[in-house]
CSV table of C-alpha atoms in Angstrom, one decimal:
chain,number,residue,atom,x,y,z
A,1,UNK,CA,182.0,-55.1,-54.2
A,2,UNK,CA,181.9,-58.6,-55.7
A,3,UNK,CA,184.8,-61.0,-55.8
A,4,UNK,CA,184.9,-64.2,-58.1
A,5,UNK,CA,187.1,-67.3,-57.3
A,6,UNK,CA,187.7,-69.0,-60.7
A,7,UNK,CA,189.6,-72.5,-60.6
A,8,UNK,CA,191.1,-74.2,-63.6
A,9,UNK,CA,188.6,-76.6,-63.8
A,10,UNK,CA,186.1,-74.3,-64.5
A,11,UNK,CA,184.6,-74.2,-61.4
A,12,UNK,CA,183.5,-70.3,-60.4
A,13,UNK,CA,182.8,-68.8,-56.9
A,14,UNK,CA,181.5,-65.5,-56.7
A,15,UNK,CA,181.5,-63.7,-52.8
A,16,UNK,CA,181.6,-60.1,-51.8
A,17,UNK,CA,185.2,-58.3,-51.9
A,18,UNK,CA,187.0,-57.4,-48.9
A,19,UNK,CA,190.3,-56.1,-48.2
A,20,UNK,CA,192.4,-54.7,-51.6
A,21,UNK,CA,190.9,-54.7,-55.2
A,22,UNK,CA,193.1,-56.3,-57.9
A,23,UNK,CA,193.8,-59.6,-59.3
A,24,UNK,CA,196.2,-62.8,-59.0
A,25,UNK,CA,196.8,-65.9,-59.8
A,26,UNK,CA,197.9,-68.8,-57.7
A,27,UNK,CA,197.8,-72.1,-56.3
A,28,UNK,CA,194.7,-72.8,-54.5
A,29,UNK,CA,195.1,-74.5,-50.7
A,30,UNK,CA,193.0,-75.0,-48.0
A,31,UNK,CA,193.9,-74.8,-44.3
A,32,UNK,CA,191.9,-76.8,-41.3
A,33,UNK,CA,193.0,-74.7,-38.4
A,34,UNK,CA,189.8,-73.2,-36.1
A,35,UNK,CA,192.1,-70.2,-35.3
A,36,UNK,CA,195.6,-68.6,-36.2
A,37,UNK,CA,194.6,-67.2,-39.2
A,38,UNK,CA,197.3,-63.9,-38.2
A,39,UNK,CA,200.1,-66.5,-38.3
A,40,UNK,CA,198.7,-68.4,-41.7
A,41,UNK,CA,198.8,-65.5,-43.6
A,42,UNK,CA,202.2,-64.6,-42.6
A,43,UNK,CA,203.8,-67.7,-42.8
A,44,UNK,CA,205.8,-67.1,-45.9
A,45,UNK,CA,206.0,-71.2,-47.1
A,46,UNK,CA,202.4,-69.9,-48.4
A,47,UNK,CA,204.1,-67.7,-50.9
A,48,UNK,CA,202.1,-67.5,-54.2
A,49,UNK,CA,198.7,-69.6,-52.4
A,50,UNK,CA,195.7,-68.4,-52.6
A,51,UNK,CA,194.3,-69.7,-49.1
A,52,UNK,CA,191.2,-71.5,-47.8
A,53,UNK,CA,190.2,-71.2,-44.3
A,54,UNK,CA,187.8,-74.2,-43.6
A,55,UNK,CA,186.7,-72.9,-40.3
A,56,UNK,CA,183.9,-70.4,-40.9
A,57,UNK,CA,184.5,-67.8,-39.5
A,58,UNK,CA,187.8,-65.5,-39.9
A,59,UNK,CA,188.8,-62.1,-38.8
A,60,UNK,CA,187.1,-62.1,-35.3
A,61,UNK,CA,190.2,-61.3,-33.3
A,62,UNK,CA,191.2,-58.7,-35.6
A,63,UNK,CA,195.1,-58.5,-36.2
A,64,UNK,CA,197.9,-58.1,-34.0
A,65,UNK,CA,201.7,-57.6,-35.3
A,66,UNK,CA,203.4,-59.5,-32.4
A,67,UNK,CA,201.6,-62.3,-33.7
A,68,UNK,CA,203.0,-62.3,-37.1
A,69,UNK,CA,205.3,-64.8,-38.6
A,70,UNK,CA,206.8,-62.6,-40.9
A,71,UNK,CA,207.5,-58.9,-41.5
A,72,UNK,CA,204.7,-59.3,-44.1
A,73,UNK,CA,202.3,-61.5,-45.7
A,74,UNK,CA,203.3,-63.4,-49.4
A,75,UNK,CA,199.8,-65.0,-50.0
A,76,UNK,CA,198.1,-64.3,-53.2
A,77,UNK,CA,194.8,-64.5,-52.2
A,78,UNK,CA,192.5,-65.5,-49.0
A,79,UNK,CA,189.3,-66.9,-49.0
A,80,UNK,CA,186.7,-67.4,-46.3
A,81,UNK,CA,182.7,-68.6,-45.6
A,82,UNK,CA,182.5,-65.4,-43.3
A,83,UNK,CA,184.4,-62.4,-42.2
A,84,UNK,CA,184.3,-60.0,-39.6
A,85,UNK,CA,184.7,-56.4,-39.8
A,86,UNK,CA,184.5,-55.3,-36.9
A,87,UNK,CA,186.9,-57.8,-34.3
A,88,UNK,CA,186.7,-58.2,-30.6
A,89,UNK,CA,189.9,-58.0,-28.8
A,90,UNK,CA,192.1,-55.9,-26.8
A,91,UNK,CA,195.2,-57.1,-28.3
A,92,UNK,CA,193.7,-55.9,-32.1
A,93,UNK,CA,195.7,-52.7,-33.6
A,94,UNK,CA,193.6,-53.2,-37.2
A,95,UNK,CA,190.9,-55.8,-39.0
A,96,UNK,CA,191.7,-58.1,-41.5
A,97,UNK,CA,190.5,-56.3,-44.5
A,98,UNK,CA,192.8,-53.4,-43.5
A,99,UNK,CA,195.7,-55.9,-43.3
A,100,UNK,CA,194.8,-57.2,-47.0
A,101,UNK,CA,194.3,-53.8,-48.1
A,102,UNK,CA,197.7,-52.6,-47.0
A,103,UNK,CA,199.8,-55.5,-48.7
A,104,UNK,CA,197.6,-55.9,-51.8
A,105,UNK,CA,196.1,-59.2,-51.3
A,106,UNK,CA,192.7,-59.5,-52.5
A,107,UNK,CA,190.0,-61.2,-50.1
A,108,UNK,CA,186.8,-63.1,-50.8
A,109,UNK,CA,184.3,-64.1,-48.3
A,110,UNK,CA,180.5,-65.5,-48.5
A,111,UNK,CA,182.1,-68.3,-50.1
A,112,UNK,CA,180.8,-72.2,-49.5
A,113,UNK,CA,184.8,-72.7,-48.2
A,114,UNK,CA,183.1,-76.7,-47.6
A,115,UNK,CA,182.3,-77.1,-51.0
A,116,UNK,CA,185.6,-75.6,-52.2
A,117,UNK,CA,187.8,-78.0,-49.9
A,118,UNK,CA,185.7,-81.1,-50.8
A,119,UNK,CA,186.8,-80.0,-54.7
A,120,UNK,CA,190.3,-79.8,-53.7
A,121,UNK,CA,190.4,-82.9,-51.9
A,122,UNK,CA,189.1,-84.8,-54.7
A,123,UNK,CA,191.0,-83.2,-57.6
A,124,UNK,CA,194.0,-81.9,-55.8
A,125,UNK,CA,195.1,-78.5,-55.5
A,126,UNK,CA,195.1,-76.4,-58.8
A,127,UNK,CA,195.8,-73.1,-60.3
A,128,UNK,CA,192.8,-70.0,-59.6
A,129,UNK,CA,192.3,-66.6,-60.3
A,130,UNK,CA,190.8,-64.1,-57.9
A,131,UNK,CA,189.5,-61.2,-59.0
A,132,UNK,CA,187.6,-57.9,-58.4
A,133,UNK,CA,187.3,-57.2,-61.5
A,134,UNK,CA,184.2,-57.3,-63.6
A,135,UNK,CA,185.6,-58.7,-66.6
A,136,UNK,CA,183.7,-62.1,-68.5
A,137,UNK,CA,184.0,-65.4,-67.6
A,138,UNK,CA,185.8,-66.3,-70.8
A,139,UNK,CA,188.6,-63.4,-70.3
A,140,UNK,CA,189.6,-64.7,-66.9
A,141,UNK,CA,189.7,-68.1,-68.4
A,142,UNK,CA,192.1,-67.2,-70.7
A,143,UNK,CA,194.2,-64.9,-68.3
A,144,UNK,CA,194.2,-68.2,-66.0
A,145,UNK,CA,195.2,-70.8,-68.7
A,146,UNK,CA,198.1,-68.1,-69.8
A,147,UNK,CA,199.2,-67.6,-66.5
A,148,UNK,CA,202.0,-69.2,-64.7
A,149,UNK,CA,202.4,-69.8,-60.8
A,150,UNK,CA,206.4,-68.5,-60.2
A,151,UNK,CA,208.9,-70.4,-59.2
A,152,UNK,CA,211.1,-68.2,-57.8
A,153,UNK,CA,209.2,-68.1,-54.1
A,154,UNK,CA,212.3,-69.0,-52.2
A,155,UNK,CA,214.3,-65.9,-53.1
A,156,UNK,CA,211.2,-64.0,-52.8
A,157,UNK,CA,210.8,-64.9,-49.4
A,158,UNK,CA,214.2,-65.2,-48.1
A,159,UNK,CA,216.4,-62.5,-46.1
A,160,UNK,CA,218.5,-60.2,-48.6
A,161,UNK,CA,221.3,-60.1,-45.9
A,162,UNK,CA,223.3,-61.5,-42.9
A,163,UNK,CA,221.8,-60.6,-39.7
A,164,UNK,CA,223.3,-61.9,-36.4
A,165,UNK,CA,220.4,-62.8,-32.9
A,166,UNK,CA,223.2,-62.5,-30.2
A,167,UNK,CA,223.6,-65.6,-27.9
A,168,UNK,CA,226.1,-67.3,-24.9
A,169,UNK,CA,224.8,-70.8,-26.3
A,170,UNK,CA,225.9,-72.4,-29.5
A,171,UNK,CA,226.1,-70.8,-33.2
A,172,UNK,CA,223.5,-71.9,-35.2
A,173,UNK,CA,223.4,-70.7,-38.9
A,174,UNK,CA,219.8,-70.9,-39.9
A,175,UNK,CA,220.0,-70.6,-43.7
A,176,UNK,CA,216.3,-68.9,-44.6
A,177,UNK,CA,214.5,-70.3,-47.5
A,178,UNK,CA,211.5,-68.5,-45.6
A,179,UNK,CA,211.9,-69.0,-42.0
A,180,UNK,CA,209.3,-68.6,-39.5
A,181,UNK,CA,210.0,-66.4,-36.5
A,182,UNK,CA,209.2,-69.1,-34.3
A,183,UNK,CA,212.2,-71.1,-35.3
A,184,UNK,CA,214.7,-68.0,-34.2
A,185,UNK,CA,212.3,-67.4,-30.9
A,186,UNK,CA,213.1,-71.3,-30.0
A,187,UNK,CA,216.3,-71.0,-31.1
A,188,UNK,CA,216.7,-68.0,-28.9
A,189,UNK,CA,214.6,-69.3,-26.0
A,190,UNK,CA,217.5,-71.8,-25.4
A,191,UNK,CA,220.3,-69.3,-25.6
A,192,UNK,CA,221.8,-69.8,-28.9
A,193,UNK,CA,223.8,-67.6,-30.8
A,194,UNK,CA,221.8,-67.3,-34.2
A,195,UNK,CA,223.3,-66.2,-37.9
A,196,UNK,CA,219.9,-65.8,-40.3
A,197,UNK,CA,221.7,-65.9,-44.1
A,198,UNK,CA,220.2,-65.9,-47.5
A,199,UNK,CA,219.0,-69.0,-49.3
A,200,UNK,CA,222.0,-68.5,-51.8
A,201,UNK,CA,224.5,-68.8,-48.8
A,202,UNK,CA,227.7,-70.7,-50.1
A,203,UNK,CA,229.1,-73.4,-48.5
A,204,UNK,CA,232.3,-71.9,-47.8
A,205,UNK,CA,230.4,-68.5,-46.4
A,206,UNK,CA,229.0,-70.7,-43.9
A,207,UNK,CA,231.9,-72.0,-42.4
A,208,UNK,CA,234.0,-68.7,-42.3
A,209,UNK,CA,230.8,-67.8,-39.7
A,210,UNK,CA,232.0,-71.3,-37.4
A,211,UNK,CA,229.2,-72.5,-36.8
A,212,UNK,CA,228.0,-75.2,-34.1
A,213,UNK,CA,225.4,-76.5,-36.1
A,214,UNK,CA,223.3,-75.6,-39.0
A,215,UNK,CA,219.2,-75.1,-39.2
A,216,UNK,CA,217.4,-75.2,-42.7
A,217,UNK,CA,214.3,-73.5,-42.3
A,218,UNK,CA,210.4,-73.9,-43.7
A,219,UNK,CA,210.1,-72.1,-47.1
A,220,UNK,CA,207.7,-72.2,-49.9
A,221,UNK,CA,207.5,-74.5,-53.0
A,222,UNK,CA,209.2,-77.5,-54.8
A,223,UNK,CA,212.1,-78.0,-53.0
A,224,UNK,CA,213.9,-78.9,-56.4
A,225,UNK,CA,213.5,-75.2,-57.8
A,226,UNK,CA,216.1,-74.6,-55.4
A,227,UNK,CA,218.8,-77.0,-56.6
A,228,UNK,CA,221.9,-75.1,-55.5
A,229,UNK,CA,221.0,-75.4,-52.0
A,230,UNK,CA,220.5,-79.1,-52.2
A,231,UNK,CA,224.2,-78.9,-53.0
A,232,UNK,CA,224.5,-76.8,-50.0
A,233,UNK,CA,223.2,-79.0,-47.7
A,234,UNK,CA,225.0,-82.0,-49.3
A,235,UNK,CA,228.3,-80.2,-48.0
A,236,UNK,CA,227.4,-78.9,-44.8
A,237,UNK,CA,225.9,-82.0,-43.4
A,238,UNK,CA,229.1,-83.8,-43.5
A,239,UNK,CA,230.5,-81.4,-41.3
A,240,UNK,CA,227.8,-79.7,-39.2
A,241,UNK,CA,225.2,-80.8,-36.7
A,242,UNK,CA,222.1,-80.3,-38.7
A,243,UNK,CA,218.6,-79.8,-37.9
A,244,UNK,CA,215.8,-79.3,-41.0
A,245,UNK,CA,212.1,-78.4,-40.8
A,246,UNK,CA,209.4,-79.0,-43.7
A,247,UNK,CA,211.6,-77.1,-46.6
A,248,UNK,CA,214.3,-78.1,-44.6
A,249,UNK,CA,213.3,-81.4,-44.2
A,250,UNK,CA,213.2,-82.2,-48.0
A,251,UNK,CA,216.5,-80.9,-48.7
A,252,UNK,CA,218.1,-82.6,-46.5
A,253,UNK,CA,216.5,-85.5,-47.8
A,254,UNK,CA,217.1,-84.9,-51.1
A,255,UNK,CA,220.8,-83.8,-50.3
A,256,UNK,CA,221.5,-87.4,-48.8
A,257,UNK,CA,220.0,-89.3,-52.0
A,258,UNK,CA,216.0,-89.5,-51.4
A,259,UNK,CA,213.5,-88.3,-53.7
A,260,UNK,CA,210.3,-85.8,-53.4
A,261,UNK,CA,207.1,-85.6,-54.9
A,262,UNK,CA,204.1,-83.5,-55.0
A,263,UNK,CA,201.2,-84.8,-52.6
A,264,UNK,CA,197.5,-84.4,-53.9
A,265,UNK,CA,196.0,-81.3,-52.0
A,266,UNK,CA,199.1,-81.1,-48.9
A,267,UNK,CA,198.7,-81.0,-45.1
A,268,UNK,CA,197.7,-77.5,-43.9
A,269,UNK,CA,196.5,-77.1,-40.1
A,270,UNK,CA,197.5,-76.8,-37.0
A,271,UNK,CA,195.7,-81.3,-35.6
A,272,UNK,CA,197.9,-83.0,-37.6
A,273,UNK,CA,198.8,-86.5,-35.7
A,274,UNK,CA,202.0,-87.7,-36.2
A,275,UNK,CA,203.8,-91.1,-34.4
A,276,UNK,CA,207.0,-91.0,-33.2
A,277,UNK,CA,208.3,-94.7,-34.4
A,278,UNK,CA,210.9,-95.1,-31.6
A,279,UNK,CA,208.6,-94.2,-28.6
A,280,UNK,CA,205.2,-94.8,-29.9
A,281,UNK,CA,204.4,-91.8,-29.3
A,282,UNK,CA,201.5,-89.4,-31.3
A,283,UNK,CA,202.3,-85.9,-30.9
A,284,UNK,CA,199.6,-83.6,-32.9
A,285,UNK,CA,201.5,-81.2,-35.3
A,286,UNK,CA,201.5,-78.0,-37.1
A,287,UNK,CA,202.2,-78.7,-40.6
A,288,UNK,CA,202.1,-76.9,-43.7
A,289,UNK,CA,203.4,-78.4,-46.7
A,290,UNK,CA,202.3,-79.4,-50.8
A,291,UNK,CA,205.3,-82.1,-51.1
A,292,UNK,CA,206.5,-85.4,-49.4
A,293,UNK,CA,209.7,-87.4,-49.0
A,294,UNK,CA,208.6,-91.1,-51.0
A,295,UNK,CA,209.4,-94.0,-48.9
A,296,UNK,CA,210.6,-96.1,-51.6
A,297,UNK,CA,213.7,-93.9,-52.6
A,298,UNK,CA,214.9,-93.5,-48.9
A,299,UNK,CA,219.0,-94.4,-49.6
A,300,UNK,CA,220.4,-96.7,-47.0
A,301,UNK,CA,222.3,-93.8,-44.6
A,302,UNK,CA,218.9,-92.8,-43.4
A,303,UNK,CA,216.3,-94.0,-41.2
A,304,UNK,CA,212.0,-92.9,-40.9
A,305,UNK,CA,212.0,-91.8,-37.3
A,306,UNK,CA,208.1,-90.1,-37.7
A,307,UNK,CA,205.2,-90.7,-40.3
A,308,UNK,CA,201.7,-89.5,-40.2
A,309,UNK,CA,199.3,-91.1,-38.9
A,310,UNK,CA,196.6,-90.3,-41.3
A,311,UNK,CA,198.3,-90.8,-45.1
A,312,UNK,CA,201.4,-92.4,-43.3
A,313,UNK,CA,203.5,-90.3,-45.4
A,314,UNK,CA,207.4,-89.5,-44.1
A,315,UNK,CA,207.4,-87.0,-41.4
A,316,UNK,CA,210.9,-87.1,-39.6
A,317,UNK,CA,214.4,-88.7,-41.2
A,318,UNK,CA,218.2,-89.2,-39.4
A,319,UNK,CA,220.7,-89.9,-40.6
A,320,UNK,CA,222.6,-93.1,-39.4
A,321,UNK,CA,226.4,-91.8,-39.1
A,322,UNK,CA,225.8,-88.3,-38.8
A,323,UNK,CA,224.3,-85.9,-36.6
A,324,UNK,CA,221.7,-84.6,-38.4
A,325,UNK,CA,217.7,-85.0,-38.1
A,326,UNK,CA,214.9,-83.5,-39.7
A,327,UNK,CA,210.8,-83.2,-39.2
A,328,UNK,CA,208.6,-82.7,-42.2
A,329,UNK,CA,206.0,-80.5,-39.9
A,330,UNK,CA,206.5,-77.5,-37.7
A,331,UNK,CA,208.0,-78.3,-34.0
A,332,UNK,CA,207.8,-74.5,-33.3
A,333,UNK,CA,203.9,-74.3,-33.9
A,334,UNK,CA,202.6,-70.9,-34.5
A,335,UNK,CA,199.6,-71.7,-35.1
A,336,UNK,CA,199.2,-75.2,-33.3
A,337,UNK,CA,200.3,-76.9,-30.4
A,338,UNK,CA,203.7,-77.2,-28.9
A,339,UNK,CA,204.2,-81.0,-28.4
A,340,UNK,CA,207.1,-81.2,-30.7
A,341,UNK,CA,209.4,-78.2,-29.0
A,342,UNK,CA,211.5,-81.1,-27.6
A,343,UNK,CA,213.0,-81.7,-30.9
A,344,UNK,CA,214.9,-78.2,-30.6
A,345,UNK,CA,216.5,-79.0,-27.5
A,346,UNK,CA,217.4,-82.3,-29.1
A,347,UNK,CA,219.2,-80.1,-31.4
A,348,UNK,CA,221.2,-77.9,-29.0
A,349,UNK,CA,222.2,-81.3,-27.2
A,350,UNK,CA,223.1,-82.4,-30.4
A,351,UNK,CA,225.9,-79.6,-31.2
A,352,UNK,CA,226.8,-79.4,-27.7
A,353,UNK,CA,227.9,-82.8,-27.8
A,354,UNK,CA,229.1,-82.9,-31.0
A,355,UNK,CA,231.4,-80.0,-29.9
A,356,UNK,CA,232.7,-81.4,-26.8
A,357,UNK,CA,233.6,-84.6,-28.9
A,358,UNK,CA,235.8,-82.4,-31.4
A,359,UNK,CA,237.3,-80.5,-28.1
A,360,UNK,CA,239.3,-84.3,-27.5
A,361,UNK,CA,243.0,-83.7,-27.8
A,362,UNK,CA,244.8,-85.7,-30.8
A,363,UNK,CA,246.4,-88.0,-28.2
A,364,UNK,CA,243.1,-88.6,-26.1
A,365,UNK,CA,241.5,-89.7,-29.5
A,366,UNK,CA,244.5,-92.1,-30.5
A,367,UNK,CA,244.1,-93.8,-27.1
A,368,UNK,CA,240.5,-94.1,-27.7
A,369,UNK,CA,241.1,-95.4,-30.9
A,370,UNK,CA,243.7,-98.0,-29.9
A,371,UNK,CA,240.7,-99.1,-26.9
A,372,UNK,CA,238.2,-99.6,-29.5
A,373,UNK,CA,240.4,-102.0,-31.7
A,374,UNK,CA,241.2,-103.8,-28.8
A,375,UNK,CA,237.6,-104.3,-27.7
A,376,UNK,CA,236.6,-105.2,-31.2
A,377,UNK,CA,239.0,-107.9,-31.7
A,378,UNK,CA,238.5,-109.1,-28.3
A,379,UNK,CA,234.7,-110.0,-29.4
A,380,UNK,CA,233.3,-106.9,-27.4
A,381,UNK,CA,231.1,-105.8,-30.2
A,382,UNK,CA,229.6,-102.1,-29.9
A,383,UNK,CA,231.6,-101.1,-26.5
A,384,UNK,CA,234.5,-100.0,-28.9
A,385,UNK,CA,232.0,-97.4,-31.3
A,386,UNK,CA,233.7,-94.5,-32.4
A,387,UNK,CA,232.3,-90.8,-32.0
A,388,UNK,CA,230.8,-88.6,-34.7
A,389,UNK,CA,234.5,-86.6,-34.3
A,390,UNK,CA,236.3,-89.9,-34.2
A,391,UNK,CA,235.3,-90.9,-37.0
């Protein structure tokens, strides 16, 4: 069956069908990775996208559920030069197309995917229609132009409920805006005790749980349709350790005083390079993200600690008087290398210190205290610092 690709410049891709009939509309994206397509399409930060794959061919090691990122996909459309029906692999429980099929998502392949990003990259992304159906040029058009991309993908996305990942390390309360199961496994792979809440999580909520420190997740879209949890953040992180990733990232940003804005066609692959300022240090990333952190409106309690080495956009912030960090691409991979799982264990340091710094008795803090005024006005600048809990 034929499939058409219609972009809201006018531009039109016609391809042969595969997975579910139907229609949608969405944003159109591209992504550079050479495999992972399983964990692409169930990432849920691409939550109303209609996705690209660059690399030419898709759907040759079939699908497997362990690999998943998500108990299903949210895309609204996937594109490809070349798919594979029939997949290779001993791990495969089911192709591609039937994946698609089962979820609704409508797939296009025998498309010039080259031509497509190279349009993208030029213009930016934009709003598309794909489509099974045999209707005229000027009808999907008009469907496109009167159609409107949600904004509601981070309570689409998000848990409904409290669920608890049992743990002898420290309580983390990783508030979902559209987490990745990579984040709990990493969180889990170094023992901590793990509360998943909704988006809309107060607060107050979040400290009857007593937590040690507190994870924003990845999630989909502007990270200003979801004002109440820049609120959210703006409270906890006085607090709370706090560690953010990509969604996470820009709220906490934006929580603190910086500003976002949307970047021309996004970073989407699993070879991003990306320099760690204090070190030197390039790690390559896994990133997938439409929006930045501008330089320009960073306020004066935070500090760049990564940027990429390509656009030299922000890709890591901390704060200078609080314990709290964040990383604008994806430490827990899935697709994409693991040079950034560090950055976790940073974290559990992080709240196990913190902890053991609020443990002080009132009298052992006075007497540290007294110490440091001492050394101050004795000239002995920095030896008399206070502690986060000090302080």
């Amino acid at each position: 069956m034929e499939a058409r690709l219609l972009l809201e410049d006018g531009t039109l891709f016609t391809g042969r069908s595969f997975g579910s009939d139907g229609e949608s509309i969405g944003e159109v994206v591209f992504n550079t990775g050479m495999t992972g397509y399983q964990e692409v399409i169930s990432d849920p930060s691409y939550c109303g996208q209609i996705v690209t794959m660059t690399y030419p061919l898709i759907g040759n090691y079939g699908m497997s559920r362990d690999d998943f990122e998500a108990v299903r996909p949210y895309i609204h459309g996937f594109v490809v030069r070349e798919h594979e029906e029939v997949p290779s692999n001993w791990r495969a429980e089911y192709s591609l197309g039937n994946l698609l099929q089962e979820y609704g998502i409508v797939g296009i392949s025998g498309v010039d995917t080259r031509m497509l990003t190279r349009i993208l990259r030029r213009h930016g992304t934009m709003k598309a229609i794909i489509t099974t159906s045999t209707d005229s040029y000027e009808d999907l058009m008009e469907r496109l132009r009167g159609g409107d991309i949600a904004t509601n993908q981070v309570a689409t996305v998000s848990t409904k409920q409290v669920f608890n990942v049992p743990g002898d390390g420290p309580r983390v309360a990783l508030i979902d805006y559209g987490s990745k199961s990579g984040i709990l496994r990493d969180l889990k792979k170094r023992g901590c005790d793990v509360v998943v809440v909704p988006h809309d999580t107060t607060a107050d909520q979040i400290r009857r749980l007593k937590p040690d420190g507190i994870m924003l997740s990845n999630g989909p879209g502007d990270p200003k349709d979801v004002a109440p949890a820049i609120d959210t953040v703006r409270e906890l992180v006085q607090e709370f350790p706090l560690f953010g990733i990509c969604l996470g990232h820009q709220l906490f940003a934006l929580a603190c005083g910086a500003n976002t804005e949307k970047l021309k066609f996004g970073h989407r692959g699993g070879n991003h390079p990306v320099k760690e300022l204090e070190s030197g240090r390039c790690y390559i990333t896994s990133q997938n993200h439409g929006y930045t952190v501008t330089e320009e409106s960073i306020p004066d309690c935070l500090e760049i600690t990564h940027i990429n080495n390509n656009d030299k956009t922000i890709e890591g912030l901390r704060h200078k008087t609080l314990p709290a960090f964040s990383v604008q691409y994806h430490p827990e991979a899935s697709p994409g290398p693991y040079d950034s799982g560090y950055l976790f264990d940073r974290f559990v340091d992080m709240m196990i210190r913190v902890k053991e710094e609020r443990s002080v008795t009132p009298k052992q803090t006075i007497i540290a205290k007294e110490a440091a005024e001492r050394a101050a006005a004795a000239g002995a600048e920095g030896k008399g610092e206070l502690s986060y809990a000090q302080k």
